[in-house]
XYZ file of C-alpha atoms in Angstrom:
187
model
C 0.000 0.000 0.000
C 2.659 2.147 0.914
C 3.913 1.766 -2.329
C 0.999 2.462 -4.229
C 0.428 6.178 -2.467
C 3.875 6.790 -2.779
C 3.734 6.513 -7.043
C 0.370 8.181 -6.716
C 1.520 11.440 -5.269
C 2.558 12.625 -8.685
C -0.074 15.252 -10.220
C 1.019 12.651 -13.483
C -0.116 9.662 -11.728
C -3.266 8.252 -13.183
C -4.805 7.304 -10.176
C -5.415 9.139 -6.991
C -5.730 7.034 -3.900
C -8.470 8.667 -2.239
C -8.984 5.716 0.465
C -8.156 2.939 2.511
C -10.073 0.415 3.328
C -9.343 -2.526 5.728
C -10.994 -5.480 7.472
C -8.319 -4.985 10.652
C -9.089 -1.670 12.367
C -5.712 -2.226 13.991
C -4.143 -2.419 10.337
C -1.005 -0.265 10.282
C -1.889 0.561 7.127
C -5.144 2.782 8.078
C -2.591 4.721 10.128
C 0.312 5.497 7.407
C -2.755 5.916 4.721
C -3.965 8.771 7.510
C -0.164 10.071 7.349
C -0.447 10.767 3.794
C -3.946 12.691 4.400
C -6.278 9.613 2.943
C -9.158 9.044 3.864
C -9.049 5.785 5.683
C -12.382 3.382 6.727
C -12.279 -0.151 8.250
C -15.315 -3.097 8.041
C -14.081 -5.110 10.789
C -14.758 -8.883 9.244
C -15.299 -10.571 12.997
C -18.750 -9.012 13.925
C -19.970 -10.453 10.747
C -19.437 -14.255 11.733
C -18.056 -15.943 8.810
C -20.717 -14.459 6.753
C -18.878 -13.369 4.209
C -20.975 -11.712 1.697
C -22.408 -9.829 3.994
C -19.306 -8.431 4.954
C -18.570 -7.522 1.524
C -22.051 -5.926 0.826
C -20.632 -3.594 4.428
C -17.190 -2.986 2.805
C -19.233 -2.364 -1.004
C -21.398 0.467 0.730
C -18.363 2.130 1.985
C -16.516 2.120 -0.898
C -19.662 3.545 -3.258
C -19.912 5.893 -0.495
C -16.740 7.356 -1.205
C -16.965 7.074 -4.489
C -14.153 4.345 -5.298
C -13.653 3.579 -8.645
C -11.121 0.869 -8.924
C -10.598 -1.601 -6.133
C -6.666 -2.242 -5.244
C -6.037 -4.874 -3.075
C -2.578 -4.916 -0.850
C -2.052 -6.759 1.892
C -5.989 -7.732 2.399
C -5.684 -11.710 2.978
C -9.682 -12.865 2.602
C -11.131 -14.455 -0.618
C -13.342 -12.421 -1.615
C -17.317 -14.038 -3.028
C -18.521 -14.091 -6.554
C -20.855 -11.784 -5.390
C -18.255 -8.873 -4.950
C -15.743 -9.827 -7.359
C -18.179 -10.125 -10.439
C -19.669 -6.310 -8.769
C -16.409 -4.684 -9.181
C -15.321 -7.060 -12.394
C -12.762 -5.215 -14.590
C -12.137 -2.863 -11.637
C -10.923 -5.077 -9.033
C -6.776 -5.703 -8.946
C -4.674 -7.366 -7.096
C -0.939 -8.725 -6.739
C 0.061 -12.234 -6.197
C 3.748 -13.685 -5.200
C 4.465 -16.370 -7.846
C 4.239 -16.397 -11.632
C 0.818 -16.933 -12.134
C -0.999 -19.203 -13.250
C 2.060 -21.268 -11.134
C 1.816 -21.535 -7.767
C -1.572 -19.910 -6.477
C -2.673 -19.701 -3.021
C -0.264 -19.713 -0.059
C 3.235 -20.292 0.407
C 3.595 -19.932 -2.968
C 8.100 -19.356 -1.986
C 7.839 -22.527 -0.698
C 6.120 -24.202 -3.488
C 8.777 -22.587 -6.040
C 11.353 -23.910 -3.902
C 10.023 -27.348 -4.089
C 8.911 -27.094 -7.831
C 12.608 -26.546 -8.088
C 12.270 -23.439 -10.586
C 14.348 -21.926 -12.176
C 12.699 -18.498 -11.592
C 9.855 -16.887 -9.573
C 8.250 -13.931 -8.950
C 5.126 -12.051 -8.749
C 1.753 -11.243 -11.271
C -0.693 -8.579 -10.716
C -4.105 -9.570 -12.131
C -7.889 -9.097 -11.842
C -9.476 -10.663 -9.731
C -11.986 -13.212 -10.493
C -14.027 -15.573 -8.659
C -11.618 -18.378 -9.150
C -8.701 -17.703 -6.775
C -5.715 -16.258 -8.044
C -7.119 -17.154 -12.133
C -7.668 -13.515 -13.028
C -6.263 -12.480 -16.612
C -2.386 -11.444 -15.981
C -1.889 -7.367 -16.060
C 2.161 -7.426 -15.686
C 4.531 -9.929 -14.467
C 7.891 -9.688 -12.455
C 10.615 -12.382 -12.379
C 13.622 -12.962 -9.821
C 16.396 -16.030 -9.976
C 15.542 -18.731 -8.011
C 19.231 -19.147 -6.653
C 21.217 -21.644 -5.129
C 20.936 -21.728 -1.123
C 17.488 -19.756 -1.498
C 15.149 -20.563 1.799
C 11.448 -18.872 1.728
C 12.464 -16.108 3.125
C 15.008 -14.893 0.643
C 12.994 -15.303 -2.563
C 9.967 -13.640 -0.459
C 12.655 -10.785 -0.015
C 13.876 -10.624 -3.644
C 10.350 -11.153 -4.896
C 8.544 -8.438 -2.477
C 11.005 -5.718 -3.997
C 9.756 -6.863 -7.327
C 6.220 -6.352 -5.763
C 6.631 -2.609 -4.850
C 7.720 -1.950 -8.001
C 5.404 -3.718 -10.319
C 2.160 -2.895 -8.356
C 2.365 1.098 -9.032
C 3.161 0.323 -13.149
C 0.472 -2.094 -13.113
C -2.025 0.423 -11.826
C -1.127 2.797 -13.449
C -1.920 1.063 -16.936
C -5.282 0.292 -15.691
C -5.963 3.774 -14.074
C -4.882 5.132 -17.458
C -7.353 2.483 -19.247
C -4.243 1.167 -21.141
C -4.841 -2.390 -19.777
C -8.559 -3.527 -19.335
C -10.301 -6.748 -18.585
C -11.845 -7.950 -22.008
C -13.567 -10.992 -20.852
C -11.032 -13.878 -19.765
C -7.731 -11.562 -20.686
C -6.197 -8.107 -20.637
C -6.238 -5.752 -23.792
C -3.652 -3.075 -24.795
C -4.702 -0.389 -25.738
């Protein structure tokens, strides 16, 4: 996230993050986003029970009250429902550490590391219902290199992260990239 206001704070930038939303009130996030002077909001996830869509119709309000036109996730670990991803379809991002469509899900270092790759690294994509299947925006790619452990690819592979995330966004801020059924278009 941090990342993300940081390349939006050019008046170039195509995007303006305007909020941030979390399902952790505690979030540290809410607190650096407040920093910056963005508006921040959190839909605490627990009250809700493990009803799940009806957390998401909580976190939709908020985010059509403010006007949000393009979700970003960073750092928000739930799977989201059909029922919100196919609402925000086409406008609904996130980033994923492995080379999609390789190694979705968690622990994806570890499963690189036991795929025995040669290389690994991190996809944004739209989101979809299907976890981690959305249409590939931009890609990253780090070695995979000899006396690697999980924690140094997650280390080489989270600078790729920071990096990637803000060019991805901004090509679909800009409307350079967009969702065309099941893949990405150019433009």
């Amino acid at each position: 996230m941090v990342s993300l206001v940081e390349a939006a704070k050019p008046a170039d930038f195509p995007a303006e993050i305007t909020l941030v939303l979390s399902n952790a009130p505690e979030a540290g996030g809410l607190a650096r986003a407040a920093e910056a002077g963005i508006a921040t909001a959190a839909v605490d996830h627990r009250p809700f029970r493990g009803d799940r869509e009806a957390f998401e119709r909580a976190m939709d309000e908020v985010l059509r009250i403010n006007q949000i036109e393009l979700v970003v996730l960073a750092g928000f670990m739930r799977v989201l429902t059909p029922w919100f991803v196919t609402r925000w379809q086409g406008r609904l991002i996130n980033i994923h550490p492995s080379l999609l469509p390789l190694f979705r899900g968690t622990h994806t270092h570890r499963q690189a590391l036991e795929a025995g790759v040669a290389e690994h690294g991190c996809s944004v994509h739209f989101v979809v219902p299907e976890l981690d299947a959305g249409p590939v925006i931009a890609q990253a790619k780090v070695p995979v290199l000899p006396g690697d452990d999980e924690d140094k690819l997650a280390a080489r592979v989270l600078e790729q992260e920071h990096k990637l995330y803000p060019l991805a966004l901004a090509e679909v801020a800009s409307g350079r990239a967009v969702l065309a059924g099941d893949s990405v278009i150019r433009r």
